[in-house]
Amino acid sequence: MMGNLIKLLFTFGTINELLCIFNLMPVPPLAGSSILAAYHRGYATFIDDPTKQGFMIMAFCGMFMLSQAIFAPFLKLAMAYVTAIAGSPAFQELIYF
């Protein structure tokens, strides 16, 4: 039973970290674009221009298609991190009371 709980937490932890990294991409529908626009005036004017909306949609589609190649190193890092957390004595005490 506890093995299943650890697998569930491992899976949700890995998915959560990957969604966080995906959300930080600087493409306008995602949060990364507003973060980058807050610190870079040129990017802010670029995404505010409505004539560039077609380019942004194409950029988003391209990033989505390349996401496997982009996120492969982050997936390994996320899996190592979640494995370290799940195997730590503090986490084991929390699970096993």
GROMACS .gro file of C-alpha atoms in nm:
model
   97
    1MET     CA    1   0.000   0.000   0.000
    2MET     CA    2   0.275   0.248   0.090
    3GLY     CA    3   0.464   0.161  -0.227
    4ASN     CA    4   0.164   0.272  -0.431
    5LEU     CA    5   0.146   0.598  -0.237
    6ILE     CA    6   0.513   0.666  -0.306
    7LYS     CA    7   0.462   0.595  -0.676
    8LEU     CA    8   0.162   0.828  -0.683
    9LEU     CA    9   0.353   1.109  -0.513
   10PHE     CA   10   0.649   1.050  -0.744
   11THR     CA   11   0.429   1.073  -1.052
   12PHE     CA   12   0.242   1.385  -0.938
   13GLY     CA   13   0.565   1.552  -0.824
   14THR     CA   14   0.732   1.492  -1.160
   15ILE     CA   15   0.431   1.616  -1.355
   16ASN     CA   16   0.403   1.924  -1.133
   17GLU     CA   17   0.768   2.018  -1.189
   18LEU     CA   18   0.742   1.972  -1.565
   19LEU     CA   19   0.428   2.186  -1.584
   20CYS     CA   20   0.606   2.455  -1.384
   21ILE     CA   21   0.896   2.459  -1.630
   22PHE     CA   22   0.659   2.453  -1.928
   23ASN     CA   23   0.462   2.747  -1.786
   24LEU     CA   24   0.780   2.958  -1.763
   25MET     CA   25   0.842   2.950  -2.139
   26PRO     CA   26   0.828   3.306  -2.276
   27VAL     CA   27   0.538   3.250  -2.516
   28PRO     CA   28   0.239   3.486  -2.466
   29PRO     CA   29  -0.029   3.245  -2.346
   30LEU     CA   30   0.204   3.129  -2.069
   31ALA     CA   31   0.322   3.309  -1.754
   32GLY     CA   32   0.683   3.326  -1.871
   33SER     CA   33   0.596   3.591  -2.127
   34SER     CA   34   0.457   3.831  -1.867
   35ILE     CA   35   0.758   3.772  -1.642
   36LEU     CA   36   0.997   3.842  -1.928
   37ALA     CA   37   0.793   4.145  -2.042
   38ALA     CA   38   0.817   4.293  -1.692
   39TYR     CA   39   1.198   4.293  -1.714
   40HIS     CA   40   1.258   4.352  -2.086
   41ARG     CA   41   1.091   4.655  -2.249
   42GLY     CA   42   1.169   4.537  -2.604
   43TYR     CA   43   0.993   4.207  -2.548
   44ALA     CA   44   0.697   4.387  -2.388
   45THR     CA   45   0.647   4.604  -2.696
   46PHE     CA   46   0.691   4.297  -2.918
   47ILE     CA   47   0.411   4.099  -2.753
   48ASP     CA   48   0.182   4.404  -2.727
   49ASP     CA   49   0.187   4.457  -3.106
   50PRO     CA   50  -0.125   4.287  -3.252
   51THR     CA   51   0.040   4.242  -3.592
   52LYS     CA   52   0.280   3.991  -3.436
   53GLN     CA   53   0.008   3.759  -3.302
   54GLY     CA   54   0.048   3.514  -3.591
   55PHE     CA   55   0.418   3.482  -3.520
   56MET     CA   56   0.350   3.416  -3.153
   57ILE     CA   57   0.101   3.141  -3.231
   58MET     CA   58   0.354   2.977  -3.463
   59ALA     CA   59   0.625   3.013  -3.198
   60PHE     CA   60   0.400   2.849  -2.941
   61CYS     CA   61   0.322   2.560  -3.177
   62GLY     CA   62   0.693   2.518  -3.252
   63MET     CA   63   0.784   2.517  -2.883
   64PHE     CA   64   0.512   2.264  -2.816
   65MET     CA   65   0.640   2.033  -3.091
   66LEU     CA   66   0.998   2.065  -2.964
   67SER     CA   67   0.903   2.025  -2.599
   68GLN     CA   68   1.024   1.663  -2.583
   69ALA     CA   69   1.374   1.764  -2.691
   70ILE     CA   70   1.371   2.073  -2.471
   71PHE     CA   71   1.242   1.904  -2.156
   72ALA     CA   72   1.441   1.578  -2.166
   73PRO     CA   73   1.720   1.711  -1.938
   74PHE     CA   74   1.464   1.873  -1.706
   75LEU     CA   75   1.271   1.546  -1.685
   76LYS     CA   76   1.583   1.362  -1.569
   77LEU     CA   77   1.651   1.635  -1.314
   78ALA     CA   78   1.291   1.634  -1.191
   79MET     CA   79   1.289   1.255  -1.157
   80ALA     CA   80   1.617   1.263  -0.961
   81TYR     CA   81   1.479   1.534  -0.732
   82VAL     CA   82   1.151   1.356  -0.665
   83THR     CA   83   1.335   1.027  -0.610
   84ALA     CA   84   1.565   1.195  -0.357
   85ILE     CA   85   1.267   1.345  -0.174
   86ALA     CA   86   1.073   1.017  -0.174
   87GLY     CA   87   1.375   0.825  -0.045
   88SER     CA   88   1.468   1.070   0.231
   89PRO     CA   89   1.427   0.955   0.593
   90ALA     CA   90   1.206   1.255   0.674
   91PHE     CA   91   0.965   1.162   0.396
   92GLN     CA   92   0.966   0.797   0.501
   93GLU     CA   93   0.875   0.900   0.858
   94LEU     CA   94   0.595   1.113   0.724
   95ILE     CA   95   0.455   0.826   0.517
   96TYR     CA   96   0.501   0.552   0.777
   97PHE     CA   97   0.402   0.771   1.076
   0.00000   0.00000   0.00000
